XYZ file of C-alpha atoms in Angstrom:
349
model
C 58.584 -187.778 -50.551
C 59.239 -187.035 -54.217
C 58.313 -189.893 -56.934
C 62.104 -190.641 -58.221
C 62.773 -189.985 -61.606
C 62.091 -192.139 -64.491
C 64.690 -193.453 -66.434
C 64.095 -193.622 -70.537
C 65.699 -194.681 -73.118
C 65.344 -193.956 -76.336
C 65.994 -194.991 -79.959
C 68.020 -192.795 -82.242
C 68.543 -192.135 -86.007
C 72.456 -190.743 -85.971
C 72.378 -189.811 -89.917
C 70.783 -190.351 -93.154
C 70.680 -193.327 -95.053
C 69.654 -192.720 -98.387
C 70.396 -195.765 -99.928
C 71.641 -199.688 -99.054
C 71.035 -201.713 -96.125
C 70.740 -199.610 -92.467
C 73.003 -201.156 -90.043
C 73.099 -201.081 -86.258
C 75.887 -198.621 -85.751
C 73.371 -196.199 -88.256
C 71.300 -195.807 -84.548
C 72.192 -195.560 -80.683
C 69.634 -195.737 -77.562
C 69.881 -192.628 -75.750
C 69.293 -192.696 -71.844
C 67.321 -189.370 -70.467
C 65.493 -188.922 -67.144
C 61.413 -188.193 -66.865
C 60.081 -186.576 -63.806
C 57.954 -188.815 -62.634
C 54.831 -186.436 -62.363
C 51.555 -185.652 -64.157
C 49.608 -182.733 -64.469
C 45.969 -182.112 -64.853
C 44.965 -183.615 -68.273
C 47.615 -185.601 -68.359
C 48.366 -189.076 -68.006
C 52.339 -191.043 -67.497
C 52.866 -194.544 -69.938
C 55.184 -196.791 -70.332
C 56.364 -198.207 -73.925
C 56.137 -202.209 -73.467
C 56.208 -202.742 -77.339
C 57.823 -201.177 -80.088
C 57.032 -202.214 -83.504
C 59.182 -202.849 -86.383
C 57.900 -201.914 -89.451
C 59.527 -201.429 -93.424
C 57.891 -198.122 -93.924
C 60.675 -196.377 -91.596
C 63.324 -197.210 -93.823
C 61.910 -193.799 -96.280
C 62.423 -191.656 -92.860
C 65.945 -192.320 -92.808
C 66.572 -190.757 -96.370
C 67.229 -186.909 -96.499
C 64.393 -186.638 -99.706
C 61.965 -186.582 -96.503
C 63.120 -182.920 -95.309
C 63.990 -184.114 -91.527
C 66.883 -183.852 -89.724
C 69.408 -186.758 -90.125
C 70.161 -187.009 -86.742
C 66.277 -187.953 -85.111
C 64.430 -189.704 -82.588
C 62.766 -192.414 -84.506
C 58.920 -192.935 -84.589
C 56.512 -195.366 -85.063
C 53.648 -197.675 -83.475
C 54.053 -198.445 -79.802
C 51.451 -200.386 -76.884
C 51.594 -200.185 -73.368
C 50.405 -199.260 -70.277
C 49.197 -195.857 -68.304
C 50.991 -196.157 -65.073
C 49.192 -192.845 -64.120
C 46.540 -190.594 -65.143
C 45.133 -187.720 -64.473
C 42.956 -187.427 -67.828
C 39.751 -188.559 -67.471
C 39.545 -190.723 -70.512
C 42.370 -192.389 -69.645
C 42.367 -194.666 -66.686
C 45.568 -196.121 -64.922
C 45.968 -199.942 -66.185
C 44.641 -198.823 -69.663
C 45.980 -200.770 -72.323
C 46.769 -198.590 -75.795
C 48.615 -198.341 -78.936
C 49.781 -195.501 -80.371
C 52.292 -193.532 -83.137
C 54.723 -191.990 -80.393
C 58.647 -191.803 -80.283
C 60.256 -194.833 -79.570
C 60.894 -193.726 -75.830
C 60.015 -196.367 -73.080
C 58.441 -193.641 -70.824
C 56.782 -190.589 -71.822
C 54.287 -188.219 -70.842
C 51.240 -187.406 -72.743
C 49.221 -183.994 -72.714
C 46.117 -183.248 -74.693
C 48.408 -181.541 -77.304
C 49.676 -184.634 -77.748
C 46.273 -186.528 -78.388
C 45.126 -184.306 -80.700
C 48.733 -184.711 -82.770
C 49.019 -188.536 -82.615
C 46.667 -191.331 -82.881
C 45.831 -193.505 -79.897
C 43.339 -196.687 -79.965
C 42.377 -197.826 -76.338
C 42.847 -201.651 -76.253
C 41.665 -202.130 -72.697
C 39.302 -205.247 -72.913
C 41.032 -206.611 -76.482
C 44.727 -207.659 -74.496
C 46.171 -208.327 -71.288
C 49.726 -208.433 -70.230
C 50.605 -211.787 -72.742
C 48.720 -210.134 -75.695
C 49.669 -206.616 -75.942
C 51.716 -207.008 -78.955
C 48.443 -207.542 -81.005
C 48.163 -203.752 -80.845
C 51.245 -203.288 -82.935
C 50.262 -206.174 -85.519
C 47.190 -207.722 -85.693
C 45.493 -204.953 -83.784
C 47.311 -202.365 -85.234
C 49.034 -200.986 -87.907
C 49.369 -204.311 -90.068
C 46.047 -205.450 -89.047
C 44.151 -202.046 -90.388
C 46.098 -202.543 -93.427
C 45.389 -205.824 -94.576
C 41.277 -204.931 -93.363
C 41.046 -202.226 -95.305
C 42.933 -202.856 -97.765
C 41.396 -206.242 -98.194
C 37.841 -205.666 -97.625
C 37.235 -202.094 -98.503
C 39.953 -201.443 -101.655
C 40.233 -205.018 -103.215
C 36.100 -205.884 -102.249
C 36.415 -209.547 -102.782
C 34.228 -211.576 -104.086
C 33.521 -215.564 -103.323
C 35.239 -217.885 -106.236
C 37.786 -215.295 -106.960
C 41.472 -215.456 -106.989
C 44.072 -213.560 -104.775
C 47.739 -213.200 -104.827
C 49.513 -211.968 -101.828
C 53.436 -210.599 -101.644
C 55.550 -211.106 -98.794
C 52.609 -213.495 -97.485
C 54.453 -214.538 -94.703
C 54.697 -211.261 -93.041
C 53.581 -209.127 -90.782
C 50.138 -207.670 -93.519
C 50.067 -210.671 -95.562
C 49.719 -213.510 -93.541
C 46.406 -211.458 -92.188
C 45.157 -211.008 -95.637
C 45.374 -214.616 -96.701
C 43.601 -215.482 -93.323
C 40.703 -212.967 -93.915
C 40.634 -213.822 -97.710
C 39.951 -217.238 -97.082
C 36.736 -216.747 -94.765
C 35.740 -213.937 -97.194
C 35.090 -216.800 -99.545
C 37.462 -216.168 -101.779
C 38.525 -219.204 -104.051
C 42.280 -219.443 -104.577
C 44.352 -217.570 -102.265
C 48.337 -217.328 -103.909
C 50.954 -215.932 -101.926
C 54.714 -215.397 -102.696
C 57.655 -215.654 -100.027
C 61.396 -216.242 -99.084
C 62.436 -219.977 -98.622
C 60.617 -223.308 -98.503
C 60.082 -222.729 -94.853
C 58.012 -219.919 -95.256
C 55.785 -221.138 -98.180
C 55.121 -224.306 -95.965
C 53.792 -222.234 -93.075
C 51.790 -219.804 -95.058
C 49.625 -222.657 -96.335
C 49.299 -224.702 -93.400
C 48.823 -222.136 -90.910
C 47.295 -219.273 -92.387
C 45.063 -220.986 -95.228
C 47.030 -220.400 -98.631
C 45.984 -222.384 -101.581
C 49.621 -222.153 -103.087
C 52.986 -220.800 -102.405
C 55.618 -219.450 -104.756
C 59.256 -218.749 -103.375
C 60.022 -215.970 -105.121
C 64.009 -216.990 -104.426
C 63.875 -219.481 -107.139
C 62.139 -216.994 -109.603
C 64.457 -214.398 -111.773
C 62.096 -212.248 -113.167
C 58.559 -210.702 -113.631
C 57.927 -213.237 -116.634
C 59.210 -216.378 -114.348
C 56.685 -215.011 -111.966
C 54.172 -215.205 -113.813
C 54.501 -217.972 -115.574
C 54.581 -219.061 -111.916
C 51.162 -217.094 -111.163
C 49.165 -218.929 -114.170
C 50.362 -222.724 -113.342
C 47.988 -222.386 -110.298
C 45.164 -220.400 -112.111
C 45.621 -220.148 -115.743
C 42.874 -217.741 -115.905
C 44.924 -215.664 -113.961
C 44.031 -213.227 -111.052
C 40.615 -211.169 -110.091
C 43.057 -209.175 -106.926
C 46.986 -208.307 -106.147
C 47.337 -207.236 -102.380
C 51.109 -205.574 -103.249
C 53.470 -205.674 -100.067
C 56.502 -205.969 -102.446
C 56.996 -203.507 -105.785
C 59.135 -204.574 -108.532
C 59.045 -207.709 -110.612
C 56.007 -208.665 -108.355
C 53.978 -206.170 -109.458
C 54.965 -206.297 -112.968
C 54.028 -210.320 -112.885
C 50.570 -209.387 -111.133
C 49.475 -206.887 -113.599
C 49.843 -209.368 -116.613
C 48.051 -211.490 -115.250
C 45.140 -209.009 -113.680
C 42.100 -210.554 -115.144
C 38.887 -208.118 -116.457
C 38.073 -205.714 -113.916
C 40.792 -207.059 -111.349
C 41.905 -204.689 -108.751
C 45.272 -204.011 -107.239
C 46.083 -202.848 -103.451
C 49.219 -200.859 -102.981
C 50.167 -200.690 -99.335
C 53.720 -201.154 -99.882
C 57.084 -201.672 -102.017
C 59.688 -203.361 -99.996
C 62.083 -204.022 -102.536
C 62.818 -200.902 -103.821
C 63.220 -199.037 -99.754
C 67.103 -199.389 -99.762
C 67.284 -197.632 -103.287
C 68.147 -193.990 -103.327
C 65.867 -193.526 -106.467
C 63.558 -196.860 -107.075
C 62.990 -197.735 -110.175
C 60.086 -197.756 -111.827
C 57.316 -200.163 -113.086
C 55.745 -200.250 -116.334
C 52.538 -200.294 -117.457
C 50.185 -199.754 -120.310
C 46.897 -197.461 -119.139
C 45.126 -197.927 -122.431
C 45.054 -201.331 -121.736
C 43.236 -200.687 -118.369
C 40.052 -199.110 -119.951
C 38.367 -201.382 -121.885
C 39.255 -204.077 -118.857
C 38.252 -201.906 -115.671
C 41.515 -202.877 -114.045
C 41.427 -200.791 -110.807
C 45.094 -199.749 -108.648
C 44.933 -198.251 -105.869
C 47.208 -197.421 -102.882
C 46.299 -196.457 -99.362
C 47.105 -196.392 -95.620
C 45.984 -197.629 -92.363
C 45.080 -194.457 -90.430
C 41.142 -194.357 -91.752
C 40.436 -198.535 -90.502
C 42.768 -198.109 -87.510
C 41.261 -194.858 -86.342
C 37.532 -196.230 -87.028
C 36.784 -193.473 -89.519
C 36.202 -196.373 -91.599
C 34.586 -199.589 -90.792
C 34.870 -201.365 -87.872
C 38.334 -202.725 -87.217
C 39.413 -203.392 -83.934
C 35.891 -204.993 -83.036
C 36.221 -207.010 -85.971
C 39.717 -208.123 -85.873
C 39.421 -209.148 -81.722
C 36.242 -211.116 -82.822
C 38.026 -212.784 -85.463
C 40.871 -213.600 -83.010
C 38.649 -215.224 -80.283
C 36.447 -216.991 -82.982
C 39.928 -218.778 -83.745
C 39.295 -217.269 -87.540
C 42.585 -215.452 -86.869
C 45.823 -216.632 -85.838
C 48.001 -214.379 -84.706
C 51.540 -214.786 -85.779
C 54.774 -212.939 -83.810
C 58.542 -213.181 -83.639
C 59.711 -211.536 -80.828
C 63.072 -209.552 -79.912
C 63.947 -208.687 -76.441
C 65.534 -205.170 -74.660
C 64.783 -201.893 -76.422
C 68.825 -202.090 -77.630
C 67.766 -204.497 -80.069
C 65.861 -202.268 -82.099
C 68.218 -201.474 -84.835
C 69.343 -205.173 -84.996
C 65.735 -206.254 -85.254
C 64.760 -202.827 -88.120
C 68.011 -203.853 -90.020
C 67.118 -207.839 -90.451
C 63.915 -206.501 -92.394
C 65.962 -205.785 -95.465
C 68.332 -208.891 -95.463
C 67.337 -212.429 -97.673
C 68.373 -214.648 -94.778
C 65.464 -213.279 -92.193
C 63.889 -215.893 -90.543
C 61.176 -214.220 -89.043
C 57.257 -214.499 -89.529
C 54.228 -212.984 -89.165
C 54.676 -209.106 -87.323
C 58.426 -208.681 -85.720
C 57.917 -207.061 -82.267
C 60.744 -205.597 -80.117
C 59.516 -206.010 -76.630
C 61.076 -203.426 -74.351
């Protein structure tokens, strides 16, 4: 008897967006049907996570070249419910950059297009989400950008934006067993700044609601080291980046991985800065993405980061959303003040 079809649903972009705040009605799931088959080579998973992540917001502006109306995609985990791919058993656990579809079916053409980590052994069932956040996406990015672009040293000091979230908290957690001295980070709300420091090992908080501008900031920056900082892990853009630079010490270094505030502009604005004053100080910037930690062409993430997490070094920190239809709720509450979520935001499907 045939295998009954599979029933998927999928996220959808309807339009552009090139500038303000997405909202819900800017997406719609989409229901299809998957034969429920699988070829030589080729193996059948199911999307049990979907990840929710700031960086989408520049692929729903028409500057990118796409289509406005698109399925959207980003970093998924699950499960291979059947395989006939012998590097791929059924019961593996992965993650993966796929289209937010909650079945699909993957051919080699697809491996050699997309990236796929194998987290068999690293999760079960309860844990999976790790391999959108700590073991994924945001994890690579605050390890590499952390160990291998900032290179830390012990009795230095370290100032984190948007600390609370899904990269930051990570950073602060690694920077502190790195040996680094005073770990800063900024967030939304007293909430927030209270967690960061007695959860995930921050030396001092800054809620960047009470602060106006990049001179505030600072001023802000320098009552906890009035030295000012060796390292700027930048999650945020704008008047954070302006108040980290002025107060980037002799050869301090700055890691770009992103520049939340400035997403919902059509045409962000730009920071300031004065080169010449970068050469007799060594001041290093630098920006960068995951894919080289995640995919292990560089170091050794995913063994590290698991260790860390069963050493207790790491704590792993999720808010969780529930039914694939939530997606666009959960995407759009990235870019409001009033978000109460911490740590990585996971729709679970």
């Amino acid at each position: 008897m045939a295998s009954k079809d599979l029933t998927v649903k999928t996220v959808w972009a309807k339009h552009f967006v090139d500038s303000g705040n997405p909202t819900a009605d800017d997406f719609e799931i989409v229901e299809t049907e998957l034969k429920n088959e699988v070829g030589e080579g080729n193996f059948l998973i199911q999307i049990q996570v979907m990840s929710v992540d700031p960086y989408l917001r520049g692929t729903l502006k028409s500057k990118n070249g796409s289509e406005g109306r698109k399925v959207m995609t980003g970093f998924v985990a699950g499960k291979v419910l059947q395989s006939k791919n012998s590097d791929w058993k059924q019961g593996d656990f992965f993650g993966a950059a796929l289209p937010f579809s909650t079945f699909q079916l993957i051919t080699p053409m697809h491996l050699e297009k997309t990236s796929f980590w194998k987290l068999t052994g690293m999760v079960d069932e309860t844990t999976l989400s790790r391999g959108i956040g700590a073991l994924g996406m945001p994890g690579s990015t605050a390890y590499g950008g952390f160990i291998d672009i900032l290179k830390p040293n012990e009795g230095e000091t370290l100032f984190v934006s948007a600390a609370s979230g899904a990269v930051g908290n990570l950073v602060g957690q690694l920077a502190k067993f790195f040996g680094v001295k005073t770990v800063i980070g900024s967030c939304g709300g007293p909430e927030k700044c209270k967690l960061i420091k007695e959860k995930f090992g921050y030396d001092a908080a800054i809620d960047y609601k009470t602060v106006k501008s990049a001179k505030e900031l600072e001023a802000k920056l320098r009552e906890v080291d009035g030295e000012g900082i060796d390292m700027y892990f930048e999650n945020v853009g704008g008047m954070h980046f302006d108040a980290a630079f002025s107060c980037l010490k002799t050869k301090g270094r700055i890691a770009i991985c992103g520049t939340i505030s400035n997403y919902n502009d059509a045409q962000a604005p730009k920071n300031e800065i004065d080169i010449s004053s970068m050469i007799y100080t060594a001041q290093r910037i630098e920006g960068f993405v995951c894919m080289p930690w995640l995919t292990g062409a560089k170091g050794n993430f995913l063994k590290d980061m698991s260790g860390w997490i069963n050493e207790g070094k790491v704590k792993v920190e999720e808010t969780f959303v529930d039914g694939v239809e939530q997606w666009p709720n959960a995407f759009c509450s990235l870019f409001t003040s009033g978000s109460s979520h911490t740590g990585k935001l996971v729709v679970r499907v």
